[in-house]
Short mmCIF file of N, CA and C in Angstrom, two decimals:
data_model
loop_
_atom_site.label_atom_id
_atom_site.label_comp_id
_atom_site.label_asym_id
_atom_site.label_seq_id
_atom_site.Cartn_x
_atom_site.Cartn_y
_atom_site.Cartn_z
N UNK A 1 44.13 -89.74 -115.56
CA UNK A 1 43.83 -89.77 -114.13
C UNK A 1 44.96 -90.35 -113.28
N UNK A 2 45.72 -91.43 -113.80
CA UNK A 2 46.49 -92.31 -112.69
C UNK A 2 47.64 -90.74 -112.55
N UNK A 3 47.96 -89.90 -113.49
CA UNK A 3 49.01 -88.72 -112.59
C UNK A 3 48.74 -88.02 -111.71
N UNK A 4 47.73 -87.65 -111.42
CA UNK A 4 46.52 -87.20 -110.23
C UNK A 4 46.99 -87.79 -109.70
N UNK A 5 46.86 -89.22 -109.12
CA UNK A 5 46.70 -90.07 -108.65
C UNK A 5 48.33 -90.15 -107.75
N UNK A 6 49.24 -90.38 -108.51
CA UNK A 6 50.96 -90.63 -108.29
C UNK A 6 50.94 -89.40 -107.66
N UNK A 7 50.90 -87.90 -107.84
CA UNK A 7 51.44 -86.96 -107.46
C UNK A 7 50.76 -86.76 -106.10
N UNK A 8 49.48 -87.51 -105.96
CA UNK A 8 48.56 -87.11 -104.18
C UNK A 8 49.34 -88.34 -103.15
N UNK A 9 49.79 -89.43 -104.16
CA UNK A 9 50.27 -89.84 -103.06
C UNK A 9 51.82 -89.50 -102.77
N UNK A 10 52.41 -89.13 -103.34
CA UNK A 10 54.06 -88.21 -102.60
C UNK A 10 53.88 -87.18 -101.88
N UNK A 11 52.42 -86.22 -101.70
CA UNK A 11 52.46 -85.37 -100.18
C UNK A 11 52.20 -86.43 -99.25
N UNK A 12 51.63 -87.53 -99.04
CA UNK A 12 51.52 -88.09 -98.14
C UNK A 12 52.67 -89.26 -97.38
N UNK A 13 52.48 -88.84 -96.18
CA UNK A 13 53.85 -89.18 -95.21
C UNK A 13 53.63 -90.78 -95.35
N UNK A 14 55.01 -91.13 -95.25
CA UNK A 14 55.38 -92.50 -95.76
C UNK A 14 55.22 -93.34 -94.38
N UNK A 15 54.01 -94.13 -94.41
CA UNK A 15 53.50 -94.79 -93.44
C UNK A 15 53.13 -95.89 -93.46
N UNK A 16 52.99 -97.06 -92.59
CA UNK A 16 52.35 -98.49 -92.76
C UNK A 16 52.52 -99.28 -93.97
N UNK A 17 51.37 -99.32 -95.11
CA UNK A 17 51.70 -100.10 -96.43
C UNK A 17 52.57 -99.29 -97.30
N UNK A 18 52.74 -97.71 -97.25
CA UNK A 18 53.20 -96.94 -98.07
C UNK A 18 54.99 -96.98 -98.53
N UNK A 19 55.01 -97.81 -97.33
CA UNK A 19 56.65 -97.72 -96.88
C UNK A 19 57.27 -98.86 -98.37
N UNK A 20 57.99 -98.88 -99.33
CA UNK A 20 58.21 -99.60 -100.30
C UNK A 20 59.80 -99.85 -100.46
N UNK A 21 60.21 -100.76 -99.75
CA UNK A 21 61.82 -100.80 -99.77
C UNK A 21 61.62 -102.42 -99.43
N UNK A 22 62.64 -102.79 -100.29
CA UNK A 22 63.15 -104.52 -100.08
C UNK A 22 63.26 -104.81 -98.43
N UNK A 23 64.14 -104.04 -97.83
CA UNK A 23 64.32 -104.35 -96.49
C UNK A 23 64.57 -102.76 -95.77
N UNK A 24 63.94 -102.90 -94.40
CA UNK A 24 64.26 -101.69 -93.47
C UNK A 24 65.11 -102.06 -92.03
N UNK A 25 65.19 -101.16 -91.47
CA UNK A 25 65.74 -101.19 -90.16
C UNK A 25 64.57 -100.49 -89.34
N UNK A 26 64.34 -101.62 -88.39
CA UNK A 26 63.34 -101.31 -87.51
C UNK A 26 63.59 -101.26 -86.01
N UNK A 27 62.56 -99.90 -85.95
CA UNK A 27 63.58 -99.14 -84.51
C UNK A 27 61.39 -99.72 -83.31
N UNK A 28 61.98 -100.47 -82.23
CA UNK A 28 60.50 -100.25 -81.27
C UNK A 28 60.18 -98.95 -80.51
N UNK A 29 58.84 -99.05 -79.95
CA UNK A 29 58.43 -97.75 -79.62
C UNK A 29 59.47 -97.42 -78.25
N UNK A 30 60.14 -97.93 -77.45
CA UNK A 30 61.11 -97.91 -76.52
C UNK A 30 62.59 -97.56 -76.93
N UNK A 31 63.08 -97.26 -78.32
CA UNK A 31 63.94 -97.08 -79.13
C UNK A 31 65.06 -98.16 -79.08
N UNK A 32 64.86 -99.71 -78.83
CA UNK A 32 65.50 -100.72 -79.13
C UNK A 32 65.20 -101.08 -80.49
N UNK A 33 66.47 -101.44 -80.89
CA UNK A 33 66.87 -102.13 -82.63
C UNK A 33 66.04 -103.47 -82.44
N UNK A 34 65.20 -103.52 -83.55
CA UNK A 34 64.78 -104.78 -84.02
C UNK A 34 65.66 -105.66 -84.96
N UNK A 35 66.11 -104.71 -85.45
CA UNK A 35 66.99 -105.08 -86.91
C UNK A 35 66.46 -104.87 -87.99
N UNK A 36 66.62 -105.77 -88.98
CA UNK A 36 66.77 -105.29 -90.40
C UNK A 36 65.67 -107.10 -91.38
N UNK A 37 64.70 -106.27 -91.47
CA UNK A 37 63.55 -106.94 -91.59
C UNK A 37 62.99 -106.61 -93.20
N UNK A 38 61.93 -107.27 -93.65
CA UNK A 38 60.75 -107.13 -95.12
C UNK A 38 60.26 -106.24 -94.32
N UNK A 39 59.34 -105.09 -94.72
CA UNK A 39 58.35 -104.21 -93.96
C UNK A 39 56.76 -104.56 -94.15
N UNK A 40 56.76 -105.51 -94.60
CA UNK A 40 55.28 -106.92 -94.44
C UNK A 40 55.54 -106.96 -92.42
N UNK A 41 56.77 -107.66 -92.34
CA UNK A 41 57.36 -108.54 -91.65
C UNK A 41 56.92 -107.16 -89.84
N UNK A 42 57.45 -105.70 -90.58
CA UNK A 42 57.56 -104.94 -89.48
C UNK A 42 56.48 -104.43 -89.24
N UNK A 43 55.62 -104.27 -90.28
CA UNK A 43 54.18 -103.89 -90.44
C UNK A 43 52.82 -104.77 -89.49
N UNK A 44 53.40 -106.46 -89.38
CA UNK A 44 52.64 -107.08 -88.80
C UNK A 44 52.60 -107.01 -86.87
N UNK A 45 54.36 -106.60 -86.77
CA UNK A 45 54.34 -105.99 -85.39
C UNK A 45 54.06 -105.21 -84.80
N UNK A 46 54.08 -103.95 -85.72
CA UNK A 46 53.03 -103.00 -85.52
C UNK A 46 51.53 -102.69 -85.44
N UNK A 47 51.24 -104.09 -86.19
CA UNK A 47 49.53 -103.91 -86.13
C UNK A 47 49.65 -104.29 -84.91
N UNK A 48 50.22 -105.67 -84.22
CA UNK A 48 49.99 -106.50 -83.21
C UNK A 48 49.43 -105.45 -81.73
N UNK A 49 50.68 -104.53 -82.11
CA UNK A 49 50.91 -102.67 -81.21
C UNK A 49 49.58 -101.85 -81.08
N UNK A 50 49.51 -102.43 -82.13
CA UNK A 50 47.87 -101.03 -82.51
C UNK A 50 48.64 -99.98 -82.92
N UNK A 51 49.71 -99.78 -83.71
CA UNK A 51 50.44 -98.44 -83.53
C UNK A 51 51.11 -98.68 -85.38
N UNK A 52 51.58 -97.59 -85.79
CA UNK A 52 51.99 -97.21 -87.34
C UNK A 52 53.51 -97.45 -87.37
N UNK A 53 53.75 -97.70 -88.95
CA UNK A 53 55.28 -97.82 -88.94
C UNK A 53 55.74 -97.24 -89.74
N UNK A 54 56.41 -96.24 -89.26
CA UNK A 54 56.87 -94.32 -89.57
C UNK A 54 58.16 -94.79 -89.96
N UNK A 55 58.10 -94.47 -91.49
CA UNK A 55 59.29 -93.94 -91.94
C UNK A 55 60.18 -92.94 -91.57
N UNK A 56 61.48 -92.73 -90.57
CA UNK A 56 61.80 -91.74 -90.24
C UNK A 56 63.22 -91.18 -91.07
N UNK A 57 64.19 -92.08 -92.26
CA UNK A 57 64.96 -91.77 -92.37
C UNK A 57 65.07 -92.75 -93.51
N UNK A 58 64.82 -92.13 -95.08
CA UNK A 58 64.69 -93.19 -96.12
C UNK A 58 66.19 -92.86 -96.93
N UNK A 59 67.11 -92.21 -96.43
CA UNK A 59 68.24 -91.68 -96.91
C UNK A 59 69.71 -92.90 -96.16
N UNK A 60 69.24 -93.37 -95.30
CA UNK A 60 70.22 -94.18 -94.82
C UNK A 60 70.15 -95.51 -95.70
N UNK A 61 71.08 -96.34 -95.40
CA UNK A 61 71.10 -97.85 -96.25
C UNK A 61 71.54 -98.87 -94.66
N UNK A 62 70.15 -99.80 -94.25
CA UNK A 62 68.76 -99.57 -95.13
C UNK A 62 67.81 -98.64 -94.33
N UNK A 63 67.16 -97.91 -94.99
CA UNK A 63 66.00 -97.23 -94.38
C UNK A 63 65.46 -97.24 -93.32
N UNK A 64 65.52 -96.36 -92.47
CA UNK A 64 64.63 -96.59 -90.88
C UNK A 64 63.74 -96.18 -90.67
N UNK A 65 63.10 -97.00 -90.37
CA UNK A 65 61.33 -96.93 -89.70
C UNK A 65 60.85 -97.28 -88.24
N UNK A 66 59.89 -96.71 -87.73
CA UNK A 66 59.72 -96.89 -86.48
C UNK A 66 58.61 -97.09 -85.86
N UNK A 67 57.93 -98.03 -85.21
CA UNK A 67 56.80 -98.15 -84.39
C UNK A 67 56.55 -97.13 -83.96
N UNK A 68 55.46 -96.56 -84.04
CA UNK A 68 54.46 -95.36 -83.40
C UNK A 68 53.53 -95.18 -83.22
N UNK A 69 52.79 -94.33 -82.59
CA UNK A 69 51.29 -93.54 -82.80
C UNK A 69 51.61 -92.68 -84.07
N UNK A 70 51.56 -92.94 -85.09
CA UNK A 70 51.71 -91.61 -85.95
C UNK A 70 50.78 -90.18 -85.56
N UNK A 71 49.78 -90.62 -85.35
CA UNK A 71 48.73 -89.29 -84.99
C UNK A 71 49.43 -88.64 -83.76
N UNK A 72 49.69 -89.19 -82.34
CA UNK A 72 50.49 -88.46 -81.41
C UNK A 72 51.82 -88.06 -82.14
N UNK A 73 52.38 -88.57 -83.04
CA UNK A 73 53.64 -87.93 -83.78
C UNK A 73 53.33 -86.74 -84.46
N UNK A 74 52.66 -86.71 -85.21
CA UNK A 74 52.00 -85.70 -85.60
C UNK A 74 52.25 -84.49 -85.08
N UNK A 75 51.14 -84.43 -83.88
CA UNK A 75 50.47 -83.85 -83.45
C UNK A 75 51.96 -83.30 -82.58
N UNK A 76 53.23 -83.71 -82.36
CA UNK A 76 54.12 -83.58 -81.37
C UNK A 76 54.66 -82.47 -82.41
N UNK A 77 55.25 -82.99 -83.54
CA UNK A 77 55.76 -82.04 -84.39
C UNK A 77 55.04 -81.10 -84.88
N UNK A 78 53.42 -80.65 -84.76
CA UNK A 78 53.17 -79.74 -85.15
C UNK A 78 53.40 -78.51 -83.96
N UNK A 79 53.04 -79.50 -82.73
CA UNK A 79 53.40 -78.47 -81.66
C UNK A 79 54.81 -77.75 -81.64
N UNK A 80 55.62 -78.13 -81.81
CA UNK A 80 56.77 -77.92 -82.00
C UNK A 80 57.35 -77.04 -82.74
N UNK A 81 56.38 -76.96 -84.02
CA UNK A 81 56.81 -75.54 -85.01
C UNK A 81 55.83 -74.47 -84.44
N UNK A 82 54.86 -74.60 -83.49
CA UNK A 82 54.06 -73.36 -83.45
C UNK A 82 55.08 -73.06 -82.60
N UNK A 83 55.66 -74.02 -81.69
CA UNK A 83 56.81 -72.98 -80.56
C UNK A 83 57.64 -72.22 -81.04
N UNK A 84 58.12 -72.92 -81.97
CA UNK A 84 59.53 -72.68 -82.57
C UNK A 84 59.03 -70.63 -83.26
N UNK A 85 57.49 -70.91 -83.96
CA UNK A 85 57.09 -70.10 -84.38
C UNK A 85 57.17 -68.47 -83.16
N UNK A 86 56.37 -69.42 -82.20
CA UNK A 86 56.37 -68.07 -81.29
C UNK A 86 57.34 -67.35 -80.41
N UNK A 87 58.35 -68.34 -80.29
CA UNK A 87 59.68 -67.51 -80.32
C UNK A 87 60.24 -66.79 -80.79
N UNK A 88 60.28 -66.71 -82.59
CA UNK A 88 60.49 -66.05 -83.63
C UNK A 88 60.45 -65.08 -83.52
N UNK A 89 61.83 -63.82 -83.62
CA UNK A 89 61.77 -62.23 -83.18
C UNK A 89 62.21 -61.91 -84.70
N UNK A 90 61.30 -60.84 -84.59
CA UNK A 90 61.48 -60.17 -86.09
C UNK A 90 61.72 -58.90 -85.85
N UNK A 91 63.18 -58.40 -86.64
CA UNK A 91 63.73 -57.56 -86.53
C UNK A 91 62.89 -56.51 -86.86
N UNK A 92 62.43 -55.66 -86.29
CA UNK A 92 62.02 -53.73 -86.45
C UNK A 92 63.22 -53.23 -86.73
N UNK A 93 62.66 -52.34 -87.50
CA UNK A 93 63.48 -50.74 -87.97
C UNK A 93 62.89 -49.84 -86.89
N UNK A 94 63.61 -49.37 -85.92
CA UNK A 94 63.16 -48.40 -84.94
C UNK A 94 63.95 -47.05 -85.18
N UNK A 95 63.42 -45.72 -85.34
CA UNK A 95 63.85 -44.56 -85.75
C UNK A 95 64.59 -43.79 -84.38
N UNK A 96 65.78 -42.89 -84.76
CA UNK A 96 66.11 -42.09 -83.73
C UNK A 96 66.34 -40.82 -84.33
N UNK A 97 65.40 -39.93 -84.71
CA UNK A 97 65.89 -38.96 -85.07
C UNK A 97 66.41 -37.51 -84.31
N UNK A 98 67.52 -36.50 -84.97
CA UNK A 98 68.10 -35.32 -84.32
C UNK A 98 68.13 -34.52 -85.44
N UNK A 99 68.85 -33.49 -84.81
CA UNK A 99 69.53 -31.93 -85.94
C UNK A 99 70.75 -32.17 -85.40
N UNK A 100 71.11 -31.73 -86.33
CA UNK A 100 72.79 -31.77 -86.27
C UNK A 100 73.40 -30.60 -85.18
N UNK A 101 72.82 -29.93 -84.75
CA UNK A 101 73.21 -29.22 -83.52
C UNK A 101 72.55 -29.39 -82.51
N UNK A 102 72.70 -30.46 -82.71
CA UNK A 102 71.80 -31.50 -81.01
C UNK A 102 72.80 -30.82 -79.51
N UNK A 103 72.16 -30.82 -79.32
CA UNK A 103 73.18 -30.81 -77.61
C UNK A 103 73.53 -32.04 -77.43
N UNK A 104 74.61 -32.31 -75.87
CA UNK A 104 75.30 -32.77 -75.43
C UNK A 104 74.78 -33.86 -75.41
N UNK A 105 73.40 -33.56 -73.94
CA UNK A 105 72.62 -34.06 -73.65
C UNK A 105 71.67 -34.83 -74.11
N UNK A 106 71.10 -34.37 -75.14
CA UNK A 106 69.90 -34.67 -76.10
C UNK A 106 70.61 -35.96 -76.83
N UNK A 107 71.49 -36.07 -77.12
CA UNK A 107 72.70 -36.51 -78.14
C UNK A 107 73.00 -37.81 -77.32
N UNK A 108 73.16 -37.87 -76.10
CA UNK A 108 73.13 -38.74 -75.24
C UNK A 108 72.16 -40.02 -75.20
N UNK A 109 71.01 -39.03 -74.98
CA UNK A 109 69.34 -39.85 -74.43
C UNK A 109 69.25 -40.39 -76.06
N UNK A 110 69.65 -40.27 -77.69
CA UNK A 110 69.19 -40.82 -78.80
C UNK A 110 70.45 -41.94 -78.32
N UNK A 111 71.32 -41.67 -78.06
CA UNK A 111 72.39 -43.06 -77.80
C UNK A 111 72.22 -43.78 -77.35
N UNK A 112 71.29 -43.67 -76.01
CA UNK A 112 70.98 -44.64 -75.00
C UNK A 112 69.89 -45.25 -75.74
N UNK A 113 69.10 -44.33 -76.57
CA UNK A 113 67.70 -45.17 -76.86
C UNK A 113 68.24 -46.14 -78.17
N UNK A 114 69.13 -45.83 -78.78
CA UNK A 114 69.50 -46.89 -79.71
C UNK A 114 70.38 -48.18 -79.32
N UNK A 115 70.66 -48.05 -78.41
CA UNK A 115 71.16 -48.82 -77.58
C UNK A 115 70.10 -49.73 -76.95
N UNK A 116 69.01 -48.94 -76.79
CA UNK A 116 68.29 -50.34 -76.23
C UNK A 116 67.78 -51.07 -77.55
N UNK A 117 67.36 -50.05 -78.45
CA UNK A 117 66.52 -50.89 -79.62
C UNK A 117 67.52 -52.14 -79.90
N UNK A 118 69.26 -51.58 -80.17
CA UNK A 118 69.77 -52.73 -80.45
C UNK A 118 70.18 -54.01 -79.53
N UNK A 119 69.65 -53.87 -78.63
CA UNK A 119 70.12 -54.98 -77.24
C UNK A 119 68.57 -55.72 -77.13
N UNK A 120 67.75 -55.62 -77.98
CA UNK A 120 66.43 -55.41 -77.93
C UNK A 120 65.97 -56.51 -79.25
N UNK A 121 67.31 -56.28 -80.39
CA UNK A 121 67.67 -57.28 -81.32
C UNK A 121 66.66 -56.15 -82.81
N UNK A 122 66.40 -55.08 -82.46
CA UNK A 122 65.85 -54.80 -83.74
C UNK A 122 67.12 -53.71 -84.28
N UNK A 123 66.72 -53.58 -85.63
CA UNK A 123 67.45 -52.30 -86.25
C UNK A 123 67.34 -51.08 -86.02
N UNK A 124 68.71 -49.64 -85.89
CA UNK A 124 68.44 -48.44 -85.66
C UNK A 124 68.19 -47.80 -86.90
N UNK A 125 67.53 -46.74 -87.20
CA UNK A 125 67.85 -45.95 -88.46
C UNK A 125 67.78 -44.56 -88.15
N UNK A 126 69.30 -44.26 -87.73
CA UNK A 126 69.37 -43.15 -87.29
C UNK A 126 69.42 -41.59 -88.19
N UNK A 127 68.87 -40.24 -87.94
CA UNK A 127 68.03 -39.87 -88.98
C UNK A 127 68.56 -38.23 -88.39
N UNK A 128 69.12 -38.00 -89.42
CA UNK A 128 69.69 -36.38 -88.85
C UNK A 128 68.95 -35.26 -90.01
N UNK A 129 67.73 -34.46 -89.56
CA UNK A 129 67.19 -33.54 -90.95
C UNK A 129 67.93 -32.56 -90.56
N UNK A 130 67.57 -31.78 -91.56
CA UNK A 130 67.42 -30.38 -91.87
C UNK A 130 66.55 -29.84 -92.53
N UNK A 131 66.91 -28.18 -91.56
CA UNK A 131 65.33 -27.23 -92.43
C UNK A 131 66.32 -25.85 -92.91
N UNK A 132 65.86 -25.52 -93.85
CA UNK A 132 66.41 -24.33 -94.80
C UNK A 132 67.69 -24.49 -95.02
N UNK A 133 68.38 -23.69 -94.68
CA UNK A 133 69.45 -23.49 -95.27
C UNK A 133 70.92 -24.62 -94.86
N UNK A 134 70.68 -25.02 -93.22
CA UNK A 134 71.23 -26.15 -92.93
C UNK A 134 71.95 -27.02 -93.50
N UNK A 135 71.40 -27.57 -94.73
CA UNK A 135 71.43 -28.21 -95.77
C UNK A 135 73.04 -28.28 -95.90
N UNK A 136 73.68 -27.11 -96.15
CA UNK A 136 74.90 -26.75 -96.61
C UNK A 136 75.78 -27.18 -95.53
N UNK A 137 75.19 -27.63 -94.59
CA UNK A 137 75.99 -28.50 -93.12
C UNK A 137 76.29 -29.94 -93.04
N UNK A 138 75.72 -30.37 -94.67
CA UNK A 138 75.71 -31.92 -94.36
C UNK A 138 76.67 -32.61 -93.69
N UNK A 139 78.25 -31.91 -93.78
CA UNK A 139 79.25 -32.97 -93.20
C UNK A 139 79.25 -32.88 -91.85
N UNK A 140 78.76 -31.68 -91.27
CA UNK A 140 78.76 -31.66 -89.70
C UNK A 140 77.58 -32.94 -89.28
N UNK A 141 76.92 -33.21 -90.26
CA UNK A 141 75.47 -33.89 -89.89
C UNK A 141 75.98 -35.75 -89.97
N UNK A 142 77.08 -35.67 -91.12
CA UNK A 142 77.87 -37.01 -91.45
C UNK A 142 79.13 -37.01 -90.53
N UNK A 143 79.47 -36.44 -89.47
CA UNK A 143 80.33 -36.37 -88.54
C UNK A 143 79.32 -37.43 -87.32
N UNK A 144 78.31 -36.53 -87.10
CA UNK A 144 77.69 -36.52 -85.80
C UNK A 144 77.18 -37.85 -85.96
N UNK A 145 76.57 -38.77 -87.44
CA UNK A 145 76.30 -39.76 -87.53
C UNK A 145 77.38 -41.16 -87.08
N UNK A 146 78.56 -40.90 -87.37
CA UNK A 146 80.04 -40.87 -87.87
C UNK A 146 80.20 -41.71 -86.19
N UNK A 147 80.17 -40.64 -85.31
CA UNK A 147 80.47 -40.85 -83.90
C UNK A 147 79.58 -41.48 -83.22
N UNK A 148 77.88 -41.47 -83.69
CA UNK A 148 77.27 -42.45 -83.32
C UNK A 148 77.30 -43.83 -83.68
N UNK A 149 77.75 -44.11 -84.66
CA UNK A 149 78.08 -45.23 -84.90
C UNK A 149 79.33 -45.69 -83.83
N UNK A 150 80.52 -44.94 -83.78
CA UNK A 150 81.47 -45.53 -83.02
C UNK A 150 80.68 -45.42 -81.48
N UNK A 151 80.16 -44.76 -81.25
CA UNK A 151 79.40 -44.87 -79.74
C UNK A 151 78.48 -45.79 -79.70
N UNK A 152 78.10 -46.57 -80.80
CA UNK A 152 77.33 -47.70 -80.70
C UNK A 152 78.27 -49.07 -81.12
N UNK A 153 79.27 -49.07 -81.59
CA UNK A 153 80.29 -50.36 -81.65
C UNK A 153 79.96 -51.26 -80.81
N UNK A 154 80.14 -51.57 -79.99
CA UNK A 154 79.47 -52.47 -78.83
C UNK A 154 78.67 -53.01 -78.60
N UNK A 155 77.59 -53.02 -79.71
CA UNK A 155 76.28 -53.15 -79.61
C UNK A 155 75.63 -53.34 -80.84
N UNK A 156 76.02 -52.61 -82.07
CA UNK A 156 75.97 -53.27 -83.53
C UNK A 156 76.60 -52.45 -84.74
N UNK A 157 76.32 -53.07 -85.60
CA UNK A 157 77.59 -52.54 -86.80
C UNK A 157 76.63 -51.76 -87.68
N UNK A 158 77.22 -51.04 -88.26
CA UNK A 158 76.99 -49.98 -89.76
C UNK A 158 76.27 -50.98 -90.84
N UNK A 159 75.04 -51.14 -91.11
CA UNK A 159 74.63 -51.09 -92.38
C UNK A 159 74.26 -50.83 -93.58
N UNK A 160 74.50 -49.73 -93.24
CA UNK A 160 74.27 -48.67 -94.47
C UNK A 160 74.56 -47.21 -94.36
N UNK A 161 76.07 -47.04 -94.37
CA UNK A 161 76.55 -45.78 -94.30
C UNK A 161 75.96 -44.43 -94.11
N UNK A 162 76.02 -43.90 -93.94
CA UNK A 162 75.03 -42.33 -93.92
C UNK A 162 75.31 -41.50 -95.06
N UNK A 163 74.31 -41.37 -95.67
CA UNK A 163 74.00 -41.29 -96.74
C UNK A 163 72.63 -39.93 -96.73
N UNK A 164 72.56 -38.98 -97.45
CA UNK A 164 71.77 -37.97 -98.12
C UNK A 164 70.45 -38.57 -98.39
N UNK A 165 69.16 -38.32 -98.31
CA UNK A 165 68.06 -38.62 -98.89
C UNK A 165 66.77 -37.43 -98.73
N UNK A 166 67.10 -36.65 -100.01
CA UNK A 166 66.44 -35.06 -99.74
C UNK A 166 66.89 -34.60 -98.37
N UNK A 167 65.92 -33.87 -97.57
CA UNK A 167 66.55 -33.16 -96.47
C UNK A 167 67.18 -33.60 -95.53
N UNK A 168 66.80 -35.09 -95.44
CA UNK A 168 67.38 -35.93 -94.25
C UNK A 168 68.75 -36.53 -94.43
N UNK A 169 69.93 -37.00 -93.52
CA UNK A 169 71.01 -37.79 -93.82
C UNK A 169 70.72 -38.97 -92.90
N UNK A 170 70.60 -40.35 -93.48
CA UNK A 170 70.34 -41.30 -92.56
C UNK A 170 71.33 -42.26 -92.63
N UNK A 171 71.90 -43.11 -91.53
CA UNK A 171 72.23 -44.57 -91.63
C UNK A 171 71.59 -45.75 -90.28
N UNK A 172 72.18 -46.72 -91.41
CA UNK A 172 71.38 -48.02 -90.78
C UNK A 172 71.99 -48.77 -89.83
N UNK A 173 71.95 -48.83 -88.38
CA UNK A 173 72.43 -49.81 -87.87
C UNK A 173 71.99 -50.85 -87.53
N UNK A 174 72.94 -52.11 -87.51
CA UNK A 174 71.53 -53.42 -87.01
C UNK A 174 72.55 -54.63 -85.81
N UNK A 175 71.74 -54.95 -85.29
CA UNK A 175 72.29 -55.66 -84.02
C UNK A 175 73.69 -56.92 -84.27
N UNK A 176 74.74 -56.64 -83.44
CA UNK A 176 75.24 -57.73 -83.63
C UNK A 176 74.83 -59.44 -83.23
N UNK A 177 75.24 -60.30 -84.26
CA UNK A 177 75.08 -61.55 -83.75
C UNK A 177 75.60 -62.36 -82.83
#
């Protein structure tokens, strides 16, 4: 039982009695240095507080800990990753497909639209088929890919060459950083 026991208490955040070091450096809730104290010693100022004494940095010599609300601490840093979370843009694969005897025009409006996907921060995967006999056109089809890429330079790089996959010839572009 006592390994049960050892391993439940290392998920738990190093707080109040938990804190186990000869001596710490103790920071107040106003971020003035107390100095370098027993953590009996920092523990009793903190009760005095009504408030916890948060290990924030057990890698320094000696160790720093800090007067707090741990629960409003908490509760600060959890907020903090949901933000961090909902900012978080996740790259799409957005498709532009043509025929290799696209017009001028047509040829244009897939440029512009990959252009936004990549200013937009997701990936292009630009997609040239063929039907019947076509096929035997692939390099006109690896040209036209060829120049979209250089007509997209500006905006993001080649990830994956253009390349054959049954009827279709595709490559990957993805946003610069």
């Amino acid at each position: 039982m006592p390994v049960i026991e050892k391993k439940r208490t290392r998920d738990l955040p190093q707080i109040n009695e938990r804190i186990r070091f000869p001596k710490i450096r103790v920071i107040d809730t106003d971020g003035a240095q107390l100095g370098i104290m027993p953590p009996q010693e920092a523990l009793q100022l903190a009760e005095e507080k009504e408030l916890d004494l948060v290990l924030l940095s057990d890698k320094a010599d000696p160790p720093v800990c800090r007067i707090m609300d741990y629960g409003k601490y908490k509760f600060e840093q959890e907020k903090k990753a949901r933000e961090a979370r909902k900012k978080q843009h996740t790259a799409d694969v957005k498709e532009v497909k043509m025929r290799y005897k696209i017009e001028e025009h047509d040829y244009n409006v897939r440029v512009k639209q990959a252009e936004r996907f990549l200013k937009d921060g997701d990936k292009v995967k630009a997609t040239v088929m063929f039907r019947g006999r076509e096929i035997q056109h692939s390099d006109l089809a690896e040209e036209l890919l060829k120049r979209m890429a250089s007509d997209l330079e500006p905006f993001g790089e080649v990830q994956q060459a253009p390349k054959k996959e049954g009827r279709n010839m595709m490559m990957l572009i993805s946003p610069k950083r």
